[in-house]
Structure formats: structure tokens, C-alpha cells
C-alpha positions as MATLAB code, in Angstrom:
seq = 'XXXXXXXXXXXXXXXXXXXXXXXXXXXXXXXXXXXXXXXXXXXXXXXXXXXXXXXXXXXXXXXXXXXXXXXXXXXXXXXXXXXXXXXXXXXXXXXXXXXXXXXXXXXXXXXXXXXXXXXXXXXXXXXXXXXXXXXXXXXXXXXXXXXXXXXXXXXXXXXXXXXXXXXXXXXXXXXXXXXXXXXXXXXXXXXXXXXXXXXXXXXXXXXXXXXXXXXXXXXXXXXXXXXXXX';
ca = [
      15.169  -31.527   -1.974;
      17.837  -28.955   -2.644;
      18.360  -28.795   -6.409;
      20.549  -25.689   -6.719;
      22.108  -22.940   -4.646;
      23.640  -19.575   -5.413;
      26.012  -18.170   -2.806;
      26.643  -14.426   -3.013;
      27.919  -11.627   -0.794;
      25.461   -8.847   -0.074;
      27.192   -5.456   -0.114;
      24.812   -2.720   -1.282;
      27.435   -1.656   -3.846;
      26.206   -4.539   -5.992;
      23.358   -2.215   -6.955;
      24.788    0.239   -9.537;
      22.651    3.137   -8.312;
      24.047    2.663   -4.810;
      27.646    2.196   -5.965;
      27.380    5.307   -8.174;
      30.937    6.208   -9.233;
      32.262    2.852   -8.027;
      29.771    0.841  -10.079;
      32.399   -0.225  -12.614;
      34.695   -1.455   -9.834;
      32.027   -3.916   -8.740;
      31.134   -5.058  -12.261;
      32.984   -8.390  -12.057;
      31.463   -9.236   -8.697;
      27.998   -8.227   -9.903;
      28.196  -10.368  -13.025;
      29.426  -13.374  -11.052;
      26.472  -13.007   -8.674;
      23.952  -12.695  -11.490;
      25.378  -15.743  -13.273;
      25.006  -17.778  -10.073;
      21.472  -16.513   -9.428;
      20.332  -17.385  -12.970;
      21.080  -21.037  -12.147;
      18.055  -20.961   -9.811;
      15.588  -20.436  -12.658;
      14.899  -24.151  -13.041;
      13.761  -24.706   -9.461;
      10.184  -24.821   -8.136;
      10.764  -22.590   -5.117;
      13.576  -20.200   -4.246;
      14.334  -19.405   -0.625;
      16.492  -16.340    0.007;
      18.569  -16.724    3.177;
      20.481  -13.860    4.789;
      21.172  -12.246    8.126;
      18.995   -9.742    9.929;
      18.834   -8.021   13.295;
      15.776  -10.166   13.995;
      14.922  -13.617   12.702;
      12.025  -13.573   10.267;
      10.220  -15.503    7.544;
       8.487  -14.144    4.453;
       6.245  -16.632    2.642;
       3.753  -14.377    0.857;
       5.869  -11.627   -0.603;
       8.147   -9.035    0.860;
       9.732   -5.745   -0.060;
      12.935   -3.954    0.821;
      14.060   -0.392    0.373;
      17.330    1.121   -0.808;
      16.419    4.472    0.727;
      18.914    3.920    3.545;
      21.642    4.225    0.907;
      20.235    7.398   -0.580;
      18.592    5.639   -3.538;
      14.818    6.105   -3.916;
      14.137    2.551   -4.986;
      12.259   -0.443   -3.595;
      12.580   -4.081   -4.595;
      10.176   -6.985   -4.086;
      10.483  -10.717   -3.956;
       9.379  -12.293   -7.265;
       5.689  -13.124   -7.614;
       4.919  -11.673   -4.232;
       3.304   -8.613   -2.726;
       4.528   -6.544    0.176;
       3.284   -8.728    3.030;
       5.161   -8.738    6.309;
       7.862   -6.442    7.669;
      10.497   -4.859    5.473;
      13.208   -7.192    4.256;
      16.568   -6.968    6.010;
      19.404   -5.251    4.099;
      20.875   -8.617    3.077;
      17.543   -9.936    1.842;
      16.905   -6.667    0.012;
      20.085   -7.216   -2.001;
      18.887  -10.763   -2.673;
      15.539   -9.508   -3.975;
      17.410   -7.088   -6.248;
      19.605   -9.901   -7.605;
      16.570  -12.065   -8.403;
      14.879   -9.130  -10.111;
      17.992   -8.216  -12.092;
      18.592  -11.845  -13.109;
      14.930  -12.184  -14.194;
      14.380  -15.266  -12.033;
      10.589  -15.528  -11.845;
      10.102  -18.391   -9.425;
       7.881  -18.419   -6.300;
      10.102  -17.084   -3.545;
      10.262  -17.184    0.224;
      12.824  -15.415    2.403;
      14.376  -16.207    5.769;
      16.426  -13.891    7.975;
      18.694  -15.462   10.582;
      20.581  -13.692   13.330;
      24.367  -13.751   12.826;
      24.859  -15.300   16.283;
      22.504  -18.246   15.744;
      23.939  -21.586   16.886;
      25.125  -23.938   14.119;
      22.757  -26.740   15.181;
      19.717  -24.512   14.690;
      20.952  -23.321   11.313;
      21.576  -26.858   10.088;
      18.094  -27.866   11.210;
      16.576  -24.872    9.456;
      18.362  -25.824    6.251;
      17.075  -29.375    6.421;
      13.539  -28.056    6.780;
      13.896  -25.657    3.858;
      15.081  -28.473    1.600;
      11.774  -30.274    2.214;
       9.552  -27.411    1.057;
       9.420  -28.607   -2.571;
      10.772  -31.297   -4.881;
      13.252  -28.836   -6.397;
      14.281  -26.121   -3.946;
      16.761  -23.394   -4.825;
      18.597  -21.360   -2.190;
      19.996  -17.873   -2.652;
      22.463  -17.677    0.222;
      23.673  -14.185    1.083;
      26.635  -13.413    3.299;
      30.040  -11.757    3.360;
      33.299  -13.288    4.457;
      35.578  -11.684    7.016;
      35.494   -7.906    7.305;
      39.043   -7.961    8.664;
      41.051   -8.710    5.528;
      43.156   -5.500    5.459;
      44.127   -2.492    7.541;
      41.441   -0.485    5.722;
      38.757   -3.095    6.364;
      35.786   -2.255    8.612;
      37.293   -4.368   11.398;
      40.981   -3.676   10.641;
      43.396   -6.484    9.779;
      43.305   -9.868   11.469;
      45.921  -12.315   10.230;
      43.449  -15.202   10.585;
      40.909  -13.680    8.214;
      42.426  -14.779    4.921;
      42.740  -18.387    6.056;
      39.151  -18.400    7.293;
      37.847  -17.159    3.954;
      40.051  -19.613    2.045;
      38.527  -22.461    4.028;
      35.062  -21.245    3.050;
      36.102  -20.822   -0.590;
      37.364  -24.405   -0.770;
      34.151  -25.666    0.825;
      32.040  -23.719   -1.666;
      34.145  -24.891   -4.611;
      33.726  -28.510   -3.563;
      30.087  -28.286   -2.403;
      31.433  -29.523    0.923;
      28.473  -29.192    3.275;
      30.362  -30.844    6.133;
      33.122  -28.233    5.977;
      30.592  -25.409    6.136;
      28.801  -27.108    9.024;
      32.125  -27.276   10.886;
      32.835  -23.545   10.733;
      33.561  -22.183   14.199;
      30.884  -19.666   15.176;
      33.152  -17.922   17.670;
      36.008  -17.457   15.216;
      33.655  -16.254   12.479;
      32.216  -13.685   14.894;
      35.686  -12.451   15.849;
      36.513  -12.081   12.162;
      33.196  -10.313   11.432;
      32.195  -12.977    8.896;
      28.405  -12.651    8.869;
      28.137  -15.209    6.089;
      28.753  -18.002    8.591;
      25.091  -18.291    9.584;
      23.606  -18.401    6.038;
      26.362  -20.770    4.885;
      25.427  -23.213    7.639;
      21.775  -23.072    6.570;
      23.043  -24.146    3.145;
      25.060  -26.929    4.758;
      21.922  -28.349    6.363;
      19.876  -28.066    3.185;
      22.559  -29.749    1.080;
      22.903  -32.881    3.195;
      22.453  -35.866    0.899;
      21.700  -33.720   -2.162;
      24.816  -34.798   -4.068;
      25.443  -31.381   -5.630;
      28.637  -30.195   -7.325;
      30.172  -26.797   -6.648;
      31.686  -24.038   -8.744;
      33.514  -21.067   -7.240;
      32.803  -18.063   -9.451;
      34.506  -15.256   -7.520;
      36.932  -14.862   -4.621;
      38.435  -11.522   -3.600;
      38.517   -8.906   -0.846;
      38.584   -5.592   -2.739;
      37.488   -3.474    0.229;
      39.037   -5.545    2.988;
      35.901   -7.727    3.116;
      35.889  -11.254    1.740;
      33.470  -11.698   -1.156;
      32.722  -15.208   -2.391;
      30.362  -16.288   -5.156;
      29.527  -19.918   -5.883;
      27.021  -22.163   -7.615;
      25.898  -25.564   -6.360;
      23.898  -27.715   -8.728;
];
């Protein structure tokens, strides 16, 4: 059963070596993420869920590289080796967060395609919740990348409302609201978090968790949300 979840965005700038001169600007976001991730320490199994170009599952270790960002550093899932293909960028950030937060719990990872249908994501979440008596999820995904004129996707007036809906759902541990997110709208708004959030929605069904919203902002025109469910 799902016992706890940490919801974090996954920009590479969370890693100070990648952010370089902008590391201080991301300090508040980074600390909120680490505080949420530390809540997973009391679980039996952590499953890291994020997007990837291809769907994939890592059950016996996995590693990701920050070389694509010009940083000669690799990170690994806790208590695992380097089995399987390289972790996706989102999962790599998740592995870094677990390492930085010193969460030493057996860990699996799942990559989902951003265009995966909600029904499949909800079913995946239900299955993940059955993997252990106390499952923790680290759910990685950004909100809309169309929050300002300088955003990667330019400004869309619907973006702020979309992200506010997600923020309220995360604050209230409202799995039904996350399950109801419109895949088409989220795609138009470049909100890649939609797919991982709906995995969480499936996993949280019947778990009776409470939510806490730890961070909500769009400093670079991209919605960043951090929450704890427990």
C-alpha cells in the first residue's frame, strides 16, 4: 500500500553543479524537494516515477549521468548497481535527490512516456502500490512550460489555472482530481508532470493520505510544484 509520496519537479538546475552561478536561485526549491524526499525514509520500497522517451522499469539498480549538462558526475539508485539502460533525465534527478537526502531504501524506477493514456497510468499506479506493505513514491514532473513569455513554450493564458488545479490537488492529496487531468490540455501546455501525477493518483486510491504543498512557483516560466503525501 502507498504509505508516502514526494512530488517534485525535475529541472537539472536542482543539482548545484549543473546550476552553477544560478545555484542560489534554486536553493528554496531544492530544499523543499529534499524535505519532501526525506519523508520517504520510513518506507520499505521507494519507486521513482518520471517521464522518459521510452517506457522502462529498473528493479535491480540503475544509473544516470549528468554529462549531458556538462557535469562529469553519475548518480545511482540507492542500494542498487548499474543494471539496465541509463536512467532518463527525470529519473536521474530523482536518483540525485534520494542520494542527497540520504534515503537508503531499496529503490525501483519507472519511466513513462508523457503521452501515455490516463487509464494505463492509473493502472500502473495501482500495481506499484501493491509491491510492498509500505511503498513510497518519488513522483517527478514539471507543470506547464508556458507560464510566461520567456517560458520554453511562450505564454499560454490557461497555464496558470492548470498548475493551480494541480497545486490544489497536491495540497489536498486529491487523487481523483489528478486522475481527472485532461491529457490533451496538459500536452498543449507542455506539462510533462501529468503522466507521473496520474501514476500517483492510481497508487493513492484508498490510501487515506494527507497532503502538504511545500512549494509553488514558476521562476523560469515553468510551473514547479513540491508536495508531500503521508
